[in-house]
Short mmCIF file of C-alpha atoms and ligand atoms in Angstrom, two decimals:
data_model
loop_
_atom_site.label_atom_id
_atom_site.label_comp_id
_atom_site.label_asym_id
_atom_site.label_seq_id
_atom_site.Cartn_x
_atom_site.Cartn_y
_atom_site.Cartn_z
CA MET D 55 51.61 -72.51 -189.45
CA GLU D 56 50.95 -75.24 -186.94
CA LYS D 57 48.08 -74.45 -184.56
CA ILE D 58 49.27 -73.13 -181.24
CA ILE D 59 47.52 -74.51 -178.19
CA TYR D 60 48.01 -71.81 -175.62
CA LEU D 61 47.71 -72.97 -172.01
CA ASP D 62 49.86 -70.34 -170.30
CA TYR D 63 47.37 -67.58 -169.43
CA ALA D 64 48.97 -67.01 -166.03
CA ALA D 65 52.16 -65.98 -167.88
CA THR D 66 50.40 -63.64 -170.27
CA THR D 67 47.24 -63.46 -172.39
CA PRO D 68 46.34 -62.70 -175.99
CA VAL D 69 44.91 -59.23 -176.61
CA PRO D 70 41.38 -59.44 -178.14
CA PRO D 71 40.93 -57.49 -181.41
CA ALA D 72 38.78 -54.81 -179.71
CA VAL D 73 41.67 -54.07 -177.32
CA ALA D 74 44.19 -53.88 -180.18
CA GLU D 75 41.81 -51.55 -182.07
CA ALA D 76 41.43 -49.22 -179.08
CA MET D 77 45.21 -49.13 -178.76
CA ALA D 78 45.82 -48.56 -182.48
CA LYS D 79 43.41 -45.59 -182.53
CA THR D 80 45.24 -44.06 -179.57
CA LEU D 81 48.59 -44.51 -181.30
CA THR D 82 47.67 -43.15 -184.72
CA GLU D 83 44.77 -40.71 -184.26
CA ASP D 84 44.24 -39.76 -180.63
CA PHE D 85 47.95 -39.56 -179.95
CA GLY D 86 48.10 -36.28 -178.03
CA ASN D 87 50.15 -35.83 -174.89
CA PRO D 88 47.64 -35.67 -172.00
CA SER D 89 49.59 -32.74 -170.53
CA ALA D 90 49.20 -30.62 -173.70
CA GLN D 91 46.78 -27.69 -173.51
CA TYR D 92 45.14 -27.90 -176.96
CA PRO D 93 42.09 -30.10 -177.70
CA LEU D 94 44.14 -33.11 -178.90
CA GLY D 95 45.90 -33.12 -175.52
CA ARG D 96 42.77 -32.42 -173.48
CA GLU D 97 40.97 -35.27 -175.22
CA ALA D 98 43.85 -37.60 -174.45
CA ARG D 99 43.66 -36.50 -170.80
CA ASP D 100 39.90 -37.19 -170.75
CA ARG D 101 40.51 -40.65 -172.16
CA VAL D 102 43.11 -41.43 -169.50
CA GLU D 103 40.64 -40.34 -166.81
CA ALA D 104 37.83 -42.37 -168.38
CA ALA D 105 40.14 -45.41 -168.41
CA ARG D 106 41.09 -44.80 -164.77
CA ASN D 107 37.38 -44.81 -163.93
CA VAL D 108 36.84 -48.14 -165.67
CA VAL D 109 39.73 -49.92 -163.91
CA ALA D 110 38.95 -48.34 -160.53
CA SER D 111 35.26 -49.31 -160.82
CA ALA D 112 36.18 -52.95 -161.43
CA LEU D 113 38.05 -52.79 -158.11
CA GLY D 114 35.27 -50.95 -156.31
CA ALA D 115 37.69 -48.04 -155.83
CA ARG D 116 37.44 -44.34 -156.55
CA ALA D 117 39.29 -43.13 -159.64
CA GLU D 118 41.60 -40.89 -157.62
CA GLN D 119 42.81 -43.93 -155.65
CA LEU D 120 44.21 -45.61 -158.77
CA TYR D 121 47.62 -44.84 -160.29
CA PHE D 122 48.84 -46.26 -163.59
CA THR D 123 52.30 -47.85 -163.50
CA SER D 124 54.42 -49.70 -166.05
CA CYS D 125 53.64 -53.21 -164.74
CA GLY D 126 52.69 -55.33 -161.75
CA THR D 127 56.35 -55.49 -160.74
CA GLU D 128 56.55 -51.71 -160.46
CA SER D 129 53.29 -51.60 -158.48
CA ASP D 130 54.66 -54.20 -156.03
CA ASN D 131 57.97 -52.37 -155.55
CA TRP D 132 56.25 -49.01 -155.18
CA ALA D 133 53.70 -50.29 -152.64
CA LEU D 134 56.38 -51.80 -150.40
CA ARG D 135 58.55 -48.70 -150.44
CA ALA D 136 55.59 -46.31 -150.03
CA ALA D 137 54.32 -48.28 -147.02
CA LEU D 138 57.79 -48.41 -145.45
CA TRP D 139 58.14 -44.65 -145.92
CA GLN D 140 54.77 -43.89 -144.36
CA ASN D 141 55.55 -46.16 -141.40
CA ARG D 142 59.21 -45.22 -141.08
CA ARG D 143 58.71 -44.37 -137.41
CA VAL D 144 56.97 -47.69 -136.73
CA GLY D 145 59.98 -49.84 -137.59
CA LYS D 146 61.91 -51.71 -140.25
CA HIS D 147 60.20 -55.09 -140.18
CA ILE D 148 58.27 -56.58 -143.10
CA VAL D 149 56.00 -59.63 -143.10
CA THR D 150 55.40 -61.45 -146.35
CA THR D 151 55.02 -65.05 -147.53
CA ALA D 152 57.63 -67.42 -148.88
CA VAL D 153 55.53 -67.90 -152.03
CA GLU D 154 55.24 -64.34 -153.32
CA HIS D 155 56.12 -63.50 -156.90
CA SER D 156 59.75 -62.48 -157.40
CA ALA D 157 58.52 -58.87 -157.73
CA ILE D 158 58.01 -58.98 -153.95
CA ILE D 159 60.64 -61.55 -152.92
CA GLU D 160 63.49 -59.81 -154.77
CA CYS D 161 62.36 -56.38 -153.56
CA CYS D 162 62.36 -57.75 -149.98
CA LYS D 163 65.87 -59.15 -150.49
CA ALA D 164 67.03 -55.71 -151.67
CA LEU D 165 65.37 -54.14 -148.62
CA GLU D 166 67.17 -56.65 -146.36
CA ARG D 167 70.46 -55.43 -147.85
CA GLU D 168 69.33 -51.89 -146.96
CA GLY D 169 68.82 -52.81 -143.27
CA TYR D 170 65.19 -54.00 -143.12
CA THR D 171 64.29 -57.39 -141.67
CA VAL D 172 61.78 -59.63 -143.40
CA THR D 173 59.77 -62.61 -142.12
CA TYR D 174 58.78 -64.98 -144.94
CA VAL D 175 55.77 -66.98 -143.70
CA LYS D 176 55.63 -70.53 -145.07
CA PRO D 177 52.57 -72.09 -146.73
CA GLY D 178 51.08 -75.50 -146.10
CA ARG D 179 51.45 -78.31 -148.67
CA ASP D 180 48.47 -76.94 -150.58
CA GLY D 181 50.17 -73.56 -151.03
CA ARG D 182 47.75 -71.69 -148.76
CA VAL D 183 49.16 -69.54 -145.97
CA ALA D 184 47.07 -69.38 -142.78
CA ALA D 185 46.03 -65.91 -141.65
CA GLU D 186 46.99 -66.83 -138.04
CA LYS D 187 50.55 -67.60 -139.11
CA ILE D 188 50.84 -64.25 -140.86
CA LEU D 189 49.39 -62.36 -137.90
CA GLU D 190 51.66 -64.23 -135.46
CA ALA D 191 54.65 -62.92 -137.42
CA VAL D 192 53.52 -59.28 -137.04
CA ARG D 193 55.53 -57.40 -134.41
CA GLU D 194 55.44 -53.95 -132.82
CA ASP D 195 57.93 -52.75 -135.40
CA THR D 196 56.22 -54.28 -138.45
CA ALA D 197 55.71 -51.50 -140.99
CA VAL D 198 54.08 -53.49 -143.77
CA VAL D 199 52.49 -56.87 -144.46
CA SER D 200 52.48 -57.98 -148.10
CA ILE D 201 50.54 -61.08 -149.18
CA MET D 202 49.44 -61.99 -152.66
CA LEU D 203 45.76 -62.59 -153.41
CA VAL D 204 46.25 -65.63 -155.68
CA ASN D 205 49.48 -67.55 -156.07
CA ASN D 206 50.65 -67.86 -159.66
CA GLU D 207 51.81 -71.50 -159.29
CA SER D 208 49.58 -73.24 -156.76
CA GLY D 209 46.47 -71.17 -157.53
CA ALA D 210 46.02 -70.81 -153.75
CA ARG D 211 43.81 -67.91 -152.62
CA MET D 212 45.40 -66.13 -149.66
CA PRO D 213 43.39 -64.89 -146.63
CA VAL D 214 43.85 -61.16 -147.27
CA GLU D 215 40.53 -60.23 -145.64
CA ALA D 216 41.33 -62.09 -142.40
CA VAL D 217 44.79 -60.52 -142.25
CA ALA D 218 43.26 -57.06 -142.79
CA ALA D 219 40.84 -57.71 -139.93
CA GLY D 220 43.66 -58.92 -137.67
CA LEU D 221 45.73 -55.81 -138.41
CA ARG D 222 42.95 -53.44 -137.35
CA GLY D 223 44.21 -51.14 -134.63
CA ARG D 224 47.83 -51.99 -135.42
CA PRO D 225 50.16 -49.71 -137.38
CA ALA D 226 51.29 -52.17 -140.08
CA LEU D 227 49.94 -51.30 -143.54
CA LEU D 228 48.66 -54.08 -145.81
CA HIS D 229 49.62 -54.62 -149.45
CA THR D 230 48.24 -57.32 -151.71
CA ASP D 231 49.63 -58.35 -155.07
CA ALA D 232 46.34 -59.02 -156.87
CA VAL D 233 47.94 -59.54 -160.29
CA GLN D 234 46.66 -63.16 -160.54
CA GLY D 235 43.43 -62.46 -158.69
CA PHE D 236 42.05 -59.43 -160.53
CA LEU D 237 38.91 -60.43 -162.44
CA LYS D 238 39.65 -64.10 -161.66
CA VAL D 239 38.30 -64.31 -158.11
CA PRO D 240 35.62 -62.04 -156.63
CA PHE D 241 36.81 -59.11 -154.51
CA THR D 242 36.66 -55.35 -154.16
CA VAL D 243 39.12 -53.14 -152.31
CA LYS D 244 36.46 -52.78 -149.64
CA THR D 245 36.01 -56.52 -149.09
CA LEU D 246 39.79 -57.05 -149.07
CA GLY D 247 40.58 -54.23 -146.67
CA ALA D 248 44.11 -53.77 -148.07
CA ASP D 249 45.78 -50.35 -148.20
CA PHE D 250 47.67 -51.05 -151.44
CA VAL D 251 46.58 -53.36 -154.29
CA SER D 252 48.76 -54.18 -157.33
CA LEU D 253 47.34 -55.02 -160.77
CA SER D 254 48.73 -55.85 -164.21
CA ALA D 255 46.90 -55.60 -167.54
CA HIS D 256 48.55 -58.40 -169.47
CA LYS D 257 47.06 -61.15 -167.30
CA ILE D 258 43.49 -60.16 -168.24
CA GLY D 259 43.65 -59.63 -172.00
CA GLY D 260 45.33 -56.23 -171.84
CA PRO D 261 48.71 -55.21 -173.22
CA LYS D 262 52.07 -55.77 -171.56
CA GLY D 263 53.78 -52.75 -170.04
CA ILE D 264 50.89 -51.33 -168.03
CA GLY D 265 49.84 -51.95 -164.46
CA ALA D 266 48.14 -50.05 -161.68
CA LEU D 267 48.43 -49.48 -157.97
CA TYR D 268 45.45 -48.77 -155.73
CA ILE D 269 46.44 -46.57 -152.82
CA GLY D 270 43.64 -46.22 -150.29
CA GLY D 271 42.57 -47.35 -146.84
CA ARG D 272 45.10 -46.12 -144.30
CA ALA D 273 47.73 -45.31 -146.93
CA LYS D 274 48.37 -41.64 -147.32
CA ASN D 275 50.94 -39.27 -148.76
CA ALA D 276 52.49 -42.13 -150.72
CA ARG D 277 56.09 -41.53 -151.61
CA PRO D 278 56.81 -41.84 -155.32
CA LEU D 279 59.29 -44.34 -156.69
CA LEU D 280 60.23 -42.02 -159.57
CA TYR D 281 60.67 -38.26 -159.64
CA GLY D 282 59.82 -36.09 -162.64
CA GLY D 283 56.76 -34.32 -164.05
CA GLY D 284 53.40 -33.96 -162.39
CA GLN D 285 51.62 -36.91 -164.02
CA GLU D 286 49.47 -39.22 -161.89
CA SER D 287 49.08 -36.47 -159.29
CA GLY D 288 52.86 -36.16 -159.15
CA LEU D 289 53.16 -39.64 -157.67
CA ARG D 290 54.06 -41.52 -160.83
CA PRO D 291 55.70 -39.13 -163.27
CA GLY D 292 56.36 -39.93 -166.93
CA THR D 293 54.19 -39.19 -169.97
CA GLU D 294 51.15 -41.43 -169.70
CA PRO D 295 51.31 -44.47 -172.08
CA THR D 296 47.91 -43.60 -173.53
CA ALA D 297 47.66 -46.62 -175.86
CA GLN D 298 48.50 -49.04 -173.04
CA ILE D 299 46.05 -47.30 -170.73
CA ALA D 300 43.30 -47.44 -173.38
CA GLY D 301 44.05 -51.15 -173.92
CA PHE D 302 43.98 -51.86 -170.18
CA ALA D 303 40.56 -50.22 -169.81
CA LYS D 304 39.14 -51.97 -172.88
CA ALA D 305 40.35 -55.33 -171.59
CA VAL D 306 38.73 -54.68 -168.20
CA GLU D 307 35.48 -53.67 -169.92
CA LEU D 308 35.43 -56.85 -172.03
CA ARG D 309 36.19 -59.14 -169.08
CA TRP D 310 33.73 -57.30 -166.84
CA GLU D 311 30.93 -57.72 -169.34
CA HIS D 312 31.33 -61.53 -169.26
CA LEU D 313 32.76 -61.97 -165.78
CA GLU D 314 30.53 -64.71 -164.36
CA GLU D 315 30.40 -66.53 -167.68
CA HIS D 316 34.24 -66.52 -167.86
CA TRP D 317 34.55 -67.73 -164.26
CA ALA D 318 32.15 -70.58 -164.92
CA HIS D 319 33.97 -71.43 -168.16
CA MET D 320 37.42 -71.48 -166.56
CA ALA D 321 36.17 -73.50 -163.57
CA SER D 322 34.63 -76.07 -165.88
CA ILE D 323 37.81 -76.21 -168.03
CA ARG D 324 39.90 -76.69 -164.89
CA ALA D 325 37.63 -79.46 -163.61
CA TYR D 326 37.78 -81.16 -167.02
CA ALA D 327 41.57 -80.84 -167.09
CA VAL D 328 41.86 -82.43 -163.63
CA GLU D 329 39.61 -85.29 -164.78
CA GLN D 330 41.62 -85.91 -167.96
CA LEU D 331 45.13 -85.40 -166.60
CA THR D 332 44.67 -87.55 -163.51
CA LYS D 333 44.15 -90.53 -165.87
CA ILE D 334 47.90 -90.33 -166.54
CA PRO D 335 49.77 -92.82 -164.31
CA ASP D 336 51.47 -91.23 -161.27
CA LEU D 337 50.33 -87.70 -162.15
CA ALA D 338 49.59 -85.60 -159.06
CA VAL D 339 47.64 -82.35 -158.81
CA ILE D 340 49.67 -79.72 -156.95
CA GLY D 341 48.24 -76.97 -154.78
CA ALA D 342 44.86 -75.86 -153.56
CA GLY D 343 43.70 -74.64 -156.96
CA ASP D 344 41.34 -72.04 -155.53
CA ALA D 345 41.66 -69.89 -158.65
CA PRO D 346 39.79 -71.15 -161.69
CA HIS D 347 42.54 -70.41 -164.20
CA ILE D 348 45.56 -72.22 -162.70
CA LEU D 349 46.34 -75.95 -162.58
CA SER D 350 49.75 -77.27 -161.57
CA VAL D 351 50.45 -80.97 -161.94
CA SER D 352 53.52 -83.11 -161.36
CA LEU D 353 54.93 -86.16 -163.06
CA PRO D 354 57.47 -87.10 -160.39
CA GLY D 355 60.73 -88.18 -161.99
CA TYR D 356 60.09 -86.37 -165.27
CA PRO D 357 61.94 -83.03 -165.38
CA SER D 358 59.51 -80.20 -166.03
CA GLN D 359 61.88 -78.50 -168.48
CA ASN D 360 61.82 -81.60 -170.70
CA ILE D 361 58.01 -81.75 -170.57
CA VAL D 362 57.71 -78.07 -171.49
CA THR D 363 60.16 -78.45 -174.38
CA ASP D 364 58.52 -81.65 -175.66
CA LEU D 365 55.01 -80.12 -175.61
CA GLY D 366 56.36 -76.83 -176.96
CA GLU D 367 57.68 -78.66 -180.02
CA GLN D 368 54.12 -79.87 -180.63
CA GLY D 369 52.77 -76.32 -180.40
CA ILE D 370 51.44 -76.70 -176.85
CA CYS D 371 52.43 -73.85 -174.55
CA ILE D 372 52.60 -74.64 -170.83
CA SER D 373 55.17 -73.57 -168.26
CA ALA D 374 57.55 -75.21 -165.82
CA GLY D 375 57.10 -74.59 -162.07
CA SER D 376 57.78 -70.92 -162.57
CA ALA D 377 58.49 -69.33 -165.91
CA CYS D 378 60.88 -66.93 -164.17
CA HIS D 379 63.31 -69.44 -162.68
CA LYS D 380 64.94 -71.28 -165.53
CA GLY D 381 66.34 -74.60 -164.41
CA LYS D 382 66.06 -73.82 -160.67
CA ALA D 383 63.44 -75.47 -158.48
CA SER D 384 60.61 -73.01 -157.96
CA HIS D 385 60.78 -71.27 -154.58
CA VAL D 386 57.00 -71.71 -154.32
CA LEU D 387 57.09 -75.50 -154.68
CA VAL D 388 60.09 -75.77 -152.33
CA ALA D 389 58.28 -73.64 -149.72
CA MET D 390 55.21 -75.89 -150.05
CA GLY D 391 57.43 -78.75 -148.86
CA LEU D 392 57.17 -80.87 -152.01
CA ASP D 393 59.87 -83.52 -152.30
CA LYS D 394 62.53 -82.82 -154.93
CA ARG D 395 61.22 -85.27 -157.54
CA THR D 396 57.68 -83.92 -157.32
CA ALA D 397 58.82 -80.28 -157.40
CA ALA D 398 61.17 -80.88 -160.34
CA GLY D 399 58.38 -82.62 -162.28
CA THR D 400 55.79 -79.87 -161.85
CA VAL D 401 54.30 -78.01 -164.80
CA ARG D 402 51.59 -75.37 -164.86
CA LEU D 403 48.64 -75.19 -167.23
CA SER D 404 46.63 -71.99 -167.08
CA PHE D 405 43.42 -71.06 -168.80
CA GLY D 406 41.51 -68.14 -170.24
CA PRO D 407 38.14 -67.42 -171.76
CA GLU D 408 39.35 -68.78 -175.12
CA THR D 409 40.51 -72.19 -173.77
CA THR D 410 38.56 -75.18 -175.08
CA ARG D 411 38.17 -78.81 -174.02
CA GLU D 412 39.97 -79.77 -177.24
CA ASP D 413 43.00 -77.78 -176.02
CA ILE D 414 42.92 -79.82 -172.81
CA ASP D 415 42.55 -83.10 -174.74
CA ALA D 416 45.63 -82.23 -176.82
CA ALA D 417 47.68 -81.37 -173.73
CA ALA D 418 46.54 -84.51 -171.89
CA ALA D 419 47.45 -86.71 -174.88
CA ALA D 420 50.88 -85.08 -175.21
CA LEU D 421 51.56 -85.43 -171.47
CA LEU D 422 50.52 -89.08 -171.50
CA ASN D 423 52.74 -89.68 -174.51
CA HIS D 424 55.65 -87.97 -172.75
CA ARG D 425 55.08 -90.14 -169.66
CA MET D 426 54.93 -93.36 -171.70
CA LYS D 427 57.77 -92.84 -174.16
CA ARG D 428 60.46 -91.80 -171.67
CA PHE D 429 62.09 -93.25 -168.61
CA PRO D 430 62.02 -91.22 -165.43
CA MET D 431 65.28 -89.27 -165.14
CA LEU D 432 65.13 -88.06 -161.57
N1 LIG N 68 52.74 -60.72 -159.34
C1 LIG N 68 52.27 -61.92 -159.76
C2 LIG N 68 51.52 -62.79 -158.81
C3 LIG N 68 52.50 -62.32 -161.08
O1 LIG N 68 52.04 -63.52 -161.50
C4 LIG N 68 53.21 -61.46 -161.95
C5 LIG N 68 53.51 -61.87 -163.34
O2 LIG N 68 53.77 -63.02 -163.62
C6 LIG N 68 53.66 -60.22 -161.45
C7 LIG N 68 53.41 -59.89 -160.14
C8 LIG N 68 54.43 -59.27 -162.31
O3 LIG N 68 53.59 -58.59 -163.19
P1 LIG N 68 54.22 -57.86 -164.47
O4 LIG N 68 54.58 -58.92 -165.44
O5 LIG N 68 53.15 -56.94 -164.98
O6 LIG N 68 55.41 -57.10 -163.99
#
């Protein structure tokens, strides 16, 4: 098989063998239901609690503040609805940004249909959203503010800490979608000051289908999204996916062990990629690029879908503006105020601990070739 050059780590990541092994053992040997009363069940319960400890520690949180969910999307939806429930007497206004992941944007649109009002704060051209602009949008009746930690397209780091400080003494609760920031940029729940923090395992070398929500700070008596058994303290019922949970914890352990080394590696890969790609005529770097693992670039006039398909046929995996919005201009790039040609020509390369300079060389050569062999279409 042709070698795959994988440069789409912001979409999902490969699971290292140690993670797959931990999961396989949980599926075939340690497969008990954590609610069962015999040793096989009790051991499974202990393993879930040990895993909770590992993930919570990496956040600087206490284990009892962390709830396992099925994905980052569920964590985002749950956080918004739990915050709105807690602050139901405060009002029905939500503040978020125009560049959130669709897990927040689409949930907000659904909430608008249910009678809530939402202010979507716009970013600057670099994709960053100023804390002052977010705080200016907060009203007396604002129940929740939701801002992501790192944007999945621009790589911009959002000012969660400054927003938390500005909200002190006000009733609005603060949620941050830290799916692209967890173990990529330094933070703890304490330094962030958010009341809810969403995570997802498959962006950090864990399996798909498992996420977590931190509920702490001023958040209390969170309302569940689902109703059923008493798992996760009754707040997130459903038999615990023990293999996914074991994989999540193992992935966190592996990343944690090499955290600074991985950050330095990704930052150096990103810098190298910028150096190589900007040799391509007319290529522009898009966004602030605060996160070390994300680099968006545009070839204005060259449709991103064609670039992704062309490189894909050569075994190089990158993504168009946003992997979730087939054919449609990404809402993030539009909100950043990019002109149509630049937005439509934007592709994202994203990196992980396994990415090499040779991977970047191959992508740069293929992009240059694409630029040279075709006429601009837009
Ligand atoms: N939030 C952000 C910023 C993301 O990048 C993603 C995934 O792309 C999600 C949320 C959704 O996470 P999951 O795929 O676990 O539902």
